[in-house]
DNA sequence: ATATATTTTTAGACTAATCTAAAAATTGAA
DNA sequence: TTCAATTTTTAGATTAGTCTAAAAATATAT
């Protein structure tokens, strides 16, 4: 299956906007992510659907097919390996490499990807702490601990919840916390066990005790 | 000046088809090189001309403008640096890297190119023996001539090929000829323009006309 | 020098990806 | 539940790059 750069970018966007809930990803969400228009997204989704890369029902959003997911994960593997290369070998800072990796991730060669992987020493996580899929598409496991066990300065990624009640999940949603959200701990507030954290956009947010004691996170390995 | 991948490929083709004679490069030659049709070439030349990247007179062929040459040389610099990376760091053979470098040469980032350059130790020549332009676009010197211009007793080093088709490179590989191979000319075989040479291990080898007329070598000055 | 062959350009059409504007479907609030 | 707001899709146009077929220009051979 031949895929264009653009198709790969759509598949990647759908992958990262997908949730375990099983709901389709909405046209507008994809448009926003890719900085394009909803009408363009509809067109592209139709093309991807004809190629069997996504399952699509009009007005109901879109999901990746098995084949579409494979393509997306292969692109993500390349993206994260190139980011590792740029930081570990060329000395870029981890916050400078995203746009470059967006270009490099479309280079077509399994052989190159695999050689790059071993040149880098088969890293399991990229410079942002995100897991690098292996050749067969499987993601490495990460050690997860409760948010409360971290302290000021620690950088973490939300990777799960120990209480999966609907109410808790909805509350997380309201707090704009989801899987993959990156946070930096600013401080513990001792008197009520809440925690001040900083988001990627620089804004600070206060997380109540209920969240701090239930949220599973993974430490970012820089 | 923003250039597309396709424009860059045209500029590169025009660069490599240009001769010192100062004549314009013909539409058909470009079409053949890029495996496209003459009509497509005419269209693209017109676009490049409007952008000021080439000088073009209908029916008289095309020449690179100063700005077009700069773009072409920057792409060539990237191509050759990536080839060096693939061979020196990832362990590819020098006859396997061309198609990959054709993709990598379009990655847009002067910063990346310069960091790659220093990561590789600022190489002057790529794995095919071709000179790598420096950041400012200047080529390193090295006097190379075709093997056929040498005579009995001359000692030379293989430093490049004037035909870098995959078939030719693979043939050289089969003949155990690679960059840096040292040879001594034994004799010209006049009737079919082949050449008898002696290798460092003392063995003699007959090189067919196709090799003798395409292999670039540098004289060994002892 | 003139007819023929070759090269180059033009005309018109196609595809991928995009856009704007408007229509259709869905969602949500009174 | 019904009507307004929002989301999504459709219709039609645009751009880059390509093609085929035919016309125009140039080169070549007798």
PDB file of N, CA, C and O in Angstrom, chain B residues 165-222:
ATOM      1  N   UNK B 165      24.963   4.944 -12.258  1.00  0.00           N
ATOM      2  CA  UNK B 165      23.765   4.096 -12.284  1.00  0.00           C
ATOM      3  C   UNK B 165      23.970   2.920 -11.341  1.00  0.00           C
ATOM      4  O   UNK B 165      25.089   2.475 -11.113  1.00  0.00           O
ATOM      5  N   UNK B 166      22.871   2.442 -10.788  1.00  0.00           N
ATOM      6  CA  UNK B 166      22.936   1.310  -9.873  1.00  0.00           C
ATOM      7  C   UNK B 166      23.616   0.120 -10.542  1.00  0.00           C
ATOM      8  O   UNK B 166      24.471  -0.540  -9.961  1.00  0.00           O
ATOM      9  N   UNK B 167      23.263  -0.128 -11.800  1.00  0.00           N
ATOM     10  CA  UNK B 167      23.831  -1.277 -12.505  1.00  0.00           C
ATOM     11  C   UNK B 167      25.361  -1.166 -12.562  1.00  0.00           C
ATOM     12  O   UNK B 167      26.076  -2.135 -12.307  1.00  0.00           O
ATOM     13  N   UNK B 168      25.826   0.040 -12.881  1.00  0.00           N
ATOM     14  CA  UNK B 168      27.269   0.225 -12.996  1.00  0.00           C
ATOM     15  C   UNK B 168      27.958   0.056 -11.643  1.00  0.00           C
ATOM     16  O   UNK B 168      28.984  -0.620 -11.527  1.00  0.00           O
ATOM     17  N   UNK B 169      27.351   0.642 -10.601  1.00  0.00           N
ATOM     18  CA  UNK B 169      27.958   0.533  -9.274  1.00  0.00           C
ATOM     19  C   UNK B 169      28.015  -0.923  -8.818  1.00  0.00           C
ATOM     20  O   UNK B 169      28.997  -1.374  -8.232  1.00  0.00           O
ATOM     21  N   UNK B 170      26.951  -1.654  -9.115  1.00  0.00           N
ATOM     22  CA  UNK B 170      26.947  -3.063  -8.717  1.00  0.00           C
ATOM     23  C   UNK B 170      27.988  -3.863  -9.492  1.00  0.00           C
ATOM     24  O   UNK B 170      28.611  -4.777  -8.963  1.00  0.00           O
ATOM     25  N   UNK B 171      28.149  -3.466 -10.763  1.00  0.00           N
ATOM     26  CA  UNK B 171      29.161  -4.146 -11.573  1.00  0.00           C
ATOM     27  C   UNK B 171      30.554  -3.901 -10.992  1.00  0.00           C
ATOM     28  O   UNK B 171      31.361  -4.823 -10.870  1.00  0.00           O
ATOM     29  N   UNK B 172      30.810  -2.655 -10.592  1.00  0.00           N
ATOM     30  CA  UNK B 172      32.110  -2.339  -9.976  1.00  0.00           C
ATOM     31  C   UNK B 172      32.327  -3.173  -8.722  1.00  0.00           C
ATOM     32  O   UNK B 172      33.398  -3.687  -8.466  1.00  0.00           O
ATOM     33  N   UNK B 173      31.269  -3.291  -7.949  1.00  0.00           N
ATOM     34  CA  UNK B 173      31.332  -4.100  -6.741  1.00  0.00           C
ATOM     35  C   UNK B 173      31.750  -5.520  -7.074  1.00  0.00           C
ATOM     36  O   UNK B 173      32.592  -6.107  -6.403  1.00  0.00           O
ATOM     37  N   UNK B 174      31.130  -6.067  -8.116  1.00  0.00           N
ATOM     38  CA  UNK B 174      31.438  -7.419  -8.557  1.00  0.00           C
ATOM     39  C   UNK B 174      32.900  -7.523  -8.979  1.00  0.00           C
ATOM     40  O   UNK B 174      33.553  -8.552  -8.783  1.00  0.00           O
ATOM     41  N   UNK B 175      33.393  -6.457  -9.564  1.00  0.00           N
ATOM     42  CA  UNK B 175      34.786  -6.454 -10.004  1.00  0.00           C
ATOM     43  C   UNK B 175      35.730  -6.143  -8.841  1.00  0.00           C
ATOM     44  O   UNK B 175      36.939  -5.989  -9.050  1.00  0.00           O
ATOM     45  N   UNK B 176      35.171  -5.980  -7.650  1.00  0.00           N
ATOM     46  CA  UNK B 176      35.967  -5.638  -6.462  1.00  0.00           C
ATOM     47  C   UNK B 176      36.691  -4.306  -6.630  1.00  0.00           C
ATOM     48  O   UNK B 176      37.827  -4.138  -6.201  1.00  0.00           O
ATOM     49  N   UNK B 177      36.034  -3.394  -7.305  1.00  0.00           N
ATOM     50  CA  UNK B 177      36.611  -2.056  -7.449  1.00  0.00           C
ATOM     51  C   UNK B 177      35.829  -1.114  -6.573  1.00  0.00           C
ATOM     52  O   UNK B 177      34.609  -1.012  -6.686  1.00  0.00           O
ATOM     53  N   UNK B 178      36.512  -0.435  -5.661  1.00  0.00           N
ATOM     54  CA  UNK B 178      35.801   0.563  -4.880  1.00  0.00           C
ATOM     55  C   UNK B 178      36.686   1.776  -4.656  1.00  0.00           C
ATOM     56  O   UNK B 178      37.851   1.778  -5.027  1.00  0.00           O
ATOM     57  N   UNK B 179      36.084   2.797  -4.068  1.00  0.00           N
ATOM     58  CA  UNK B 179      36.855   4.006  -3.805  1.00  0.00           C
ATOM     59  C   UNK B 179      38.066   3.645  -2.975  1.00  0.00           C
ATOM     60  O   UNK B 179      37.949   2.917  -1.996  1.00  0.00           O
ATOM     61  N   UNK B 180      39.191   4.167  -3.369  1.00  0.00           N
ATOM     62  CA  UNK B 180      40.398   3.893  -2.610  1.00  0.00           C
ATOM     63  C   UNK B 180      41.168   2.692  -3.112  1.00  0.00           C
ATOM     64  O   UNK B 180      42.278   2.443  -2.662  1.00  0.00           O
ATOM     65  N   UNK B 181      40.593   1.929  -4.037  1.00  0.00           N
ATOM     66  CA  UNK B 181      41.332   0.805  -4.607  1.00  0.00           C
ATOM     67  C   UNK B 181      42.547   1.326  -5.382  1.00  0.00           C
ATOM     68  O   UNK B 181      42.430   2.251  -6.168  1.00  0.00           O
ATOM     69  N   UNK B 182      43.709   0.715  -5.099  1.00  0.00           N
ATOM     70  CA  UNK B 182      44.934   1.130  -5.790  1.00  0.00           C
ATOM     71  C   UNK B 182      45.204   0.197  -6.948  1.00  0.00           C
ATOM     72  O   UNK B 182      45.103  -1.012  -6.795  1.00  0.00           O
ATOM     73  N   UNK B 183      45.559   0.764  -8.077  1.00  0.00           N
ATOM     74  CA  UNK B 183      45.812  -0.037  -9.273  1.00  0.00           C
ATOM     75  C   UNK B 183      47.066   0.465  -9.995  1.00  0.00           C
ATOM     76  O   UNK B 183      47.410   1.644  -9.910  1.00  0.00           O
ATOM     77  N   UNK B 184      47.698  -0.457 -10.719  1.00  0.00           N
ATOM     78  CA  UNK B 184      48.788  -0.045 -11.620  1.00  0.00           C
ATOM     79  C   UNK B 184      48.418  -0.494 -13.029  1.00  0.00           C
ATOM     80  O   UNK B 184      48.019  -1.652 -13.232  1.00  0.00           O
ATOM     81  N   UNK B 185      48.515   0.423 -13.981  1.00  0.00           N
ATOM     82  CA  UNK B 185      48.174   0.074 -15.360  1.00  0.00           C
ATOM     83  C   UNK B 185      49.252  -0.839 -15.942  1.00  0.00           C
ATOM     84  O   UNK B 185      50.448  -0.518 -15.843  1.00  0.00           O
ATOM     85  N   UNK B 186      48.835  -1.970 -16.512  1.00  0.00           N
ATOM     86  CA  UNK B 186      49.785  -2.860 -17.164  1.00  0.00           C
ATOM     87  C   UNK B 186      49.814  -2.569 -18.665  1.00  0.00           C
ATOM     88  O   UNK B 186      50.850  -2.272 -19.229  1.00  0.00           O
ATOM     89  N   UNK B 187      48.663  -2.679 -19.312  1.00  0.00           N
ATOM     90  CA  UNK B 187      48.614  -2.295 -20.732  1.00  0.00           C
ATOM     91  C   UNK B 187      47.202  -2.047 -21.239  1.00  0.00           C
ATOM     92  O   UNK B 187      46.223  -2.562 -20.705  1.00  0.00           O
ATOM     93  N   UNK B 188      47.122  -1.210 -22.263  1.00  0.00           N
ATOM     94  CA  UNK B 188      45.891  -1.035 -23.031  1.00  0.00           C
ATOM     95  C   UNK B 188      45.738  -2.201 -23.985  1.00  0.00           C
ATOM     96  O   UNK B 188      46.725  -2.617 -24.606  1.00  0.00           O
ATOM     97  N   UNK B 189      44.529  -2.731 -24.105  1.00  0.00           N
ATOM     98  CA  UNK B 189      44.279  -3.719 -25.151  1.00  0.00           C
ATOM     99  C   UNK B 189      43.588  -2.960 -26.279  1.00  0.00           C
ATOM    100  O   UNK B 189      42.408  -2.603 -26.173  1.00  0.00           O
ATOM    101  N   UNK B 190      44.341  -2.682 -27.337  1.00  0.00           N
ATOM    102  CA  UNK B 190      43.832  -1.748 -28.340  1.00  0.00           C
ATOM    103  C   UNK B 190      42.564  -2.209 -29.048  1.00  0.00           C
ATOM    104  O   UNK B 190      41.669  -1.417 -29.305  1.00  0.00           O
ATOM    105  N   UNK B 191      42.456  -3.533 -29.310  1.00  0.00           N
ATOM    106  CA  UNK B 191      41.383  -3.936 -30.220  1.00  0.00           C
ATOM    107  C   UNK B 191      39.983  -3.754 -29.645  1.00  0.00           C
ATOM    108  O   UNK B 191      39.027  -3.509 -30.360  1.00  0.00           O
ATOM    109  N   UNK B 192      39.825  -3.803 -28.289  1.00  0.00           N
ATOM    110  CA  UNK B 192      38.483  -3.531 -27.730  1.00  0.00           C
ATOM    111  C   UNK B 192      38.502  -2.461 -26.633  1.00  0.00           C
ATOM    112  O   UNK B 192      37.556  -2.305 -25.898  1.00  0.00           O
ATOM    113  N   UNK B 193      39.578  -1.710 -26.544  1.00  0.00           N
ATOM    114  CA  UNK B 193      39.690  -0.611 -25.574  1.00  0.00           C
ATOM    115  C   UNK B 193      39.587  -1.079 -24.123  1.00  0.00           C
ATOM    116  O   UNK B 193      39.223  -0.311 -23.240  1.00  0.00           O
ATOM    117  N   UNK B 194      39.826  -2.347 -23.870  1.00  0.00           N
ATOM    118  CA  UNK B 194      39.865  -2.784 -22.481  1.00  0.00           C
ATOM    119  C   UNK B 194      41.260  -2.501 -21.919  1.00  0.00           C
ATOM    120  O   UNK B 194      42.133  -1.983 -22.636  1.00  0.00           O
ATOM    121  N   UNK B 195      41.453  -2.777 -20.635  1.00  0.00           N
ATOM    122  CA  UNK B 195      42.731  -2.425 -20.010  1.00  0.00           C
ATOM    123  C   UNK B 195      43.133  -3.483 -18.988  1.00  0.00           C
ATOM    124  O   UNK B 195      42.301  -3.933 -18.202  1.00  0.00           O
ATOM    125  N   UNK B 196      44.396  -3.849 -19.004  1.00  0.00           N
ATOM    126  CA  UNK B 196      44.909  -4.795 -18.026  1.00  0.00           C
ATOM    127  C   UNK B 196      45.556  -4.015 -16.891  1.00  0.00           C
ATOM    128  O   UNK B 196      46.404  -3.151 -17.143  1.00  0.00           O
ATOM    129  N   UNK B 197      45.117  -4.305 -15.667  1.00  0.00           N
ATOM    130  CA  UNK B 197      45.686  -3.597 -14.519  1.00  0.00           C
ATOM    131  C   UNK B 197      46.167  -4.605 -13.483  1.00  0.00           C
ATOM    132  O   UNK B 197      45.770  -5.766 -13.500  1.00  0.00           O
ATOM    133  N   UNK B 198      47.000  -4.113 -12.575  1.00  0.00           N
ATOM    134  CA  UNK B 198      47.490  -4.975 -11.501  1.00  0.00           C
ATOM    135  C   UNK B 198      47.010  -4.416 -10.167  1.00  0.00           C
ATOM    136  O   UNK B 198      47.093  -3.216  -9.923  1.00  0.00           O
ATOM    137  N   UNK B 199      46.531  -5.314  -9.305  1.00  0.00           N
ATOM    138  CA  UNK B 199      46.029  -4.876  -8.010  1.00  0.00           C
ATOM    139  C   UNK B 199      47.147  -4.899  -6.982  1.00  0.00           C
ATOM    140  O   UNK B 199      48.231  -5.418  -7.241  1.00  0.00           O
ATOM    141  N   UNK B 200      46.843  -4.404  -5.817  1.00  0.00           N
ATOM    142  CA  UNK B 200      47.869  -4.322  -4.775  1.00  0.00           C
ATOM    143  C   UNK B 200      48.408  -5.684  -4.375  1.00  0.00           C
ATOM    144  O   UNK B 200      49.546  -5.811  -3.960  1.00  0.00           O
ATOM    145  N   UNK B 201      47.532  -6.702  -4.470  1.00  0.00           N
ATOM    146  CA  UNK B 201      47.981  -8.045  -4.088  1.00  0.00           C
ATOM    147  C   UNK B 201      48.806  -8.700  -5.199  1.00  0.00           C
ATOM    148  O   UNK B 201      49.206  -9.856  -5.079  1.00  0.00           O
ATOM    149  N   UNK B 202      49.018  -7.973  -6.305  1.00  0.00           N
ATOM    150  CA  UNK B 202      49.838  -8.509  -7.379  1.00  0.00           C
ATOM    151  C   UNK B 202      49.057  -9.180  -8.495  1.00  0.00           C
ATOM    152  O   UNK B 202      49.562  -9.385  -9.595  1.00  0.00           O
ATOM    153  N   UNK B 203      47.786  -9.503  -8.215  1.00  0.00           N
ATOM    154  CA  UNK B 203      46.971 -10.147  -9.248  1.00  0.00           C
ATOM    155  C   UNK B 203      46.640  -9.169 -10.379  1.00  0.00           C
ATOM    156  O   UNK B 203      46.404  -7.983 -10.133  1.00  0.00           O
ATOM    157  N   UNK B 204      46.598  -9.723 -11.583  1.00  0.00           N
ATOM    158  CA  UNK B 204      46.202  -8.886 -12.718  1.00  0.00           C
ATOM    159  C   UNK B 204      44.722  -9.058 -12.990  1.00  0.00           C
ATOM    160  O   UNK B 204      44.114 -10.088 -12.689  1.00  0.00           O
ATOM    161  N   UNK B 205      44.116  -7.992 -13.542  1.00  0.00           N
ATOM    162  CA  UNK B 205      42.682  -7.998 -13.779  1.00  0.00           C
ATOM    163  C   UNK B 205      42.413  -7.263 -15.077  1.00  0.00           C
ATOM    164  O   UNK B 205      43.035  -6.228 -15.358  1.00  0.00           O
ATOM    165  N   UNK B 206      41.482  -7.790 -15.888  1.00  0.00           N
ATOM    166  CA  UNK B 206      41.142  -7.144 -17.149  1.00  0.00           C
ATOM    167  C   UNK B 206      39.884  -6.307 -16.955  1.00  0.00           C
ATOM    168  O   UNK B 206      38.844  -6.813 -16.535  1.00  0.00           O
ATOM    169  N   UNK B 207      39.997  -5.012 -17.231  1.00  0.00           N
ATOM    170  CA  UNK B 207      38.833  -4.129 -17.084  1.00  0.00           C
ATOM    171  C   UNK B 207      38.236  -3.844 -18.459  1.00  0.00           C
ATOM    172  O   UNK B 207      38.936  -3.343 -19.339  1.00  0.00           O
ATOM    173  N   UNK B 208      36.950  -4.129 -18.638  1.00  0.00           N
ATOM    174  CA  UNK B 208      36.311  -3.914 -19.947  1.00  0.00           C
ATOM    175  C   UNK B 208      36.195  -2.415 -20.280  1.00  0.00           C
ATOM    176  O   UNK B 208      36.265  -1.560 -19.387  1.00  0.00           O
ATOM    177  N   UNK B 209      35.972  -2.149 -21.536  1.00  0.00           N
ATOM    178  CA  UNK B 209      35.918  -0.773 -22.046  1.00  0.00           C
ATOM    179  C   UNK B 209      34.959   0.091 -21.239  1.00  0.00           C
ATOM    180  O   UNK B 209      35.252   1.247 -20.942  1.00  0.00           O
ATOM    181  N   UNK B 210      33.793  -0.477 -20.884  1.00  0.00           N
ATOM    182  CA  UNK B 210      32.789   0.300 -20.144  1.00  0.00           C
ATOM    183  C   UNK B 210      33.332   0.848 -18.835  1.00  0.00           C
ATOM    184  O   UNK B 210      32.980   1.943 -18.421  1.00  0.00           O
ATOM    185  N   UNK B 211      34.182   0.074 -18.201  1.00  0.00           N
ATOM    186  CA  UNK B 211      34.769   0.527 -16.943  1.00  0.00           C
ATOM    187  C   UNK B 211      35.883   1.545 -17.211  1.00  0.00           C
ATOM    188  O   UNK B 211      35.929   2.610 -16.594  1.00  0.00           O
ATOM    189  N   UNK B 212      36.727   1.229 -18.171  1.00  0.00           N
ATOM    190  CA  UNK B 212      37.882   2.080 -18.482  1.00  0.00           C
ATOM    191  C   UNK B 212      37.423   3.494 -18.860  1.00  0.00           C
ATOM    192  O   UNK B 212      38.074   4.483 -18.531  1.00  0.00           O
ATOM    193  N   UNK B 213      36.272   3.576 -19.517  1.00  0.00           N
ATOM    194  CA  UNK B 213      35.820   4.883 -20.005  1.00  0.00           C
ATOM    195  C   UNK B 213      34.952   5.627 -18.992  1.00  0.00           C
ATOM    196  O   UNK B 213      34.567   6.765 -19.229  1.00  0.00           O
ATOM    197  N   UNK B 214      34.605   4.977 -17.861  1.00  0.00           N
ATOM    198  CA  UNK B 214      33.721   5.635 -16.902  1.00  0.00           C
ATOM    199  C   UNK B 214      34.360   5.857 -15.532  1.00  0.00           C
ATOM    200  O   UNK B 214      33.865   6.639 -14.729  1.00  0.00           O
ATOM    201  N   UNK B 215      35.445   5.137 -15.279  1.00  0.00           N
ATOM    202  CA  UNK B 215      36.036   5.203 -13.948  1.00  0.00           C
ATOM    203  C   UNK B 215      36.921   6.431 -13.798  1.00  0.00           C
ATOM    204  O   UNK B 215      37.802   6.688 -14.616  1.00  0.00           O
ATOM    205  N   UNK B 216      36.652   7.220 -12.741  1.00  0.00           N
ATOM    206  CA  UNK B 216      37.480   8.386 -12.462  1.00  0.00           C
ATOM    207  C   UNK B 216      38.553   7.999 -11.461  1.00  0.00           C
ATOM    208  O   UNK B 216      38.267   7.353 -10.452  1.00  0.00           O
ATOM    209  N   UNK B 217      39.777   8.400 -11.760  1.00  0.00           N
ATOM    210  CA  UNK B 217      40.885   8.024 -10.893  1.00  0.00           C
ATOM    211  C   UNK B 217      41.798   9.233 -10.645  1.00  0.00           C
ATOM    212  O   UNK B 217      41.773  10.206 -11.397  1.00  0.00           O
ATOM    213  N   UNK B 218      42.544   9.138  -9.564  1.00  0.00           N
ATOM    214  CA  UNK B 218      43.505  10.175  -9.208  1.00  0.00           C
ATOM    215  C   UNK B 218      44.887   9.543  -9.260  1.00  0.00           C
ATOM    216  O   UNK B 218      45.075   8.417  -8.804  1.00  0.00           O
ATOM    217  N   UNK B 219      45.841  10.270  -9.833  1.00  0.00           N
ATOM    218  CA  UNK B 219      47.177   9.701  -9.969  1.00  0.00           C
ATOM    219  C   UNK B 219      47.864   9.643  -8.607  1.00  0.00           C
ATOM    220  O   UNK B 219      47.748  10.558  -7.793  1.00  0.00           O
ATOM    221  N   UNK B 220      48.558   8.508  -8.396  1.00  0.00           N
ATOM    222  CA  UNK B 220      49.301   8.317  -7.160  1.00  0.00           C
ATOM    223  C   UNK B 220      50.644   9.004  -7.325  1.00  0.00           C
ATOM    224  O   UNK B 220      51.391   8.697  -8.243  1.00  0.00           O
ATOM    225  N   UNK B 221      50.924   9.967  -6.470  1.00  0.00           N
ATOM    226  CA  UNK B 221      52.175  10.718  -6.625  1.00  0.00           C
ATOM    227  C   UNK B 221      53.151  10.252  -5.565  1.00  0.00           C
ATOM    228  O   UNK B 221      53.070  10.669  -4.410  1.00  0.00           O
ATOM    229  N   UNK B 222      54.061   9.342  -5.960  1.00  0.00           N
ATOM    230  CA  UNK B 222      55.001   8.826  -4.954  1.00  0.00           C
ATOM    231  C   UNK B 222      56.335   9.551  -5.015  1.00  0.00           C
ATOM    232  O   UNK B 222      56.918   9.694  -6.031  1.00  0.00           O
TER     233      UNK B 222
END
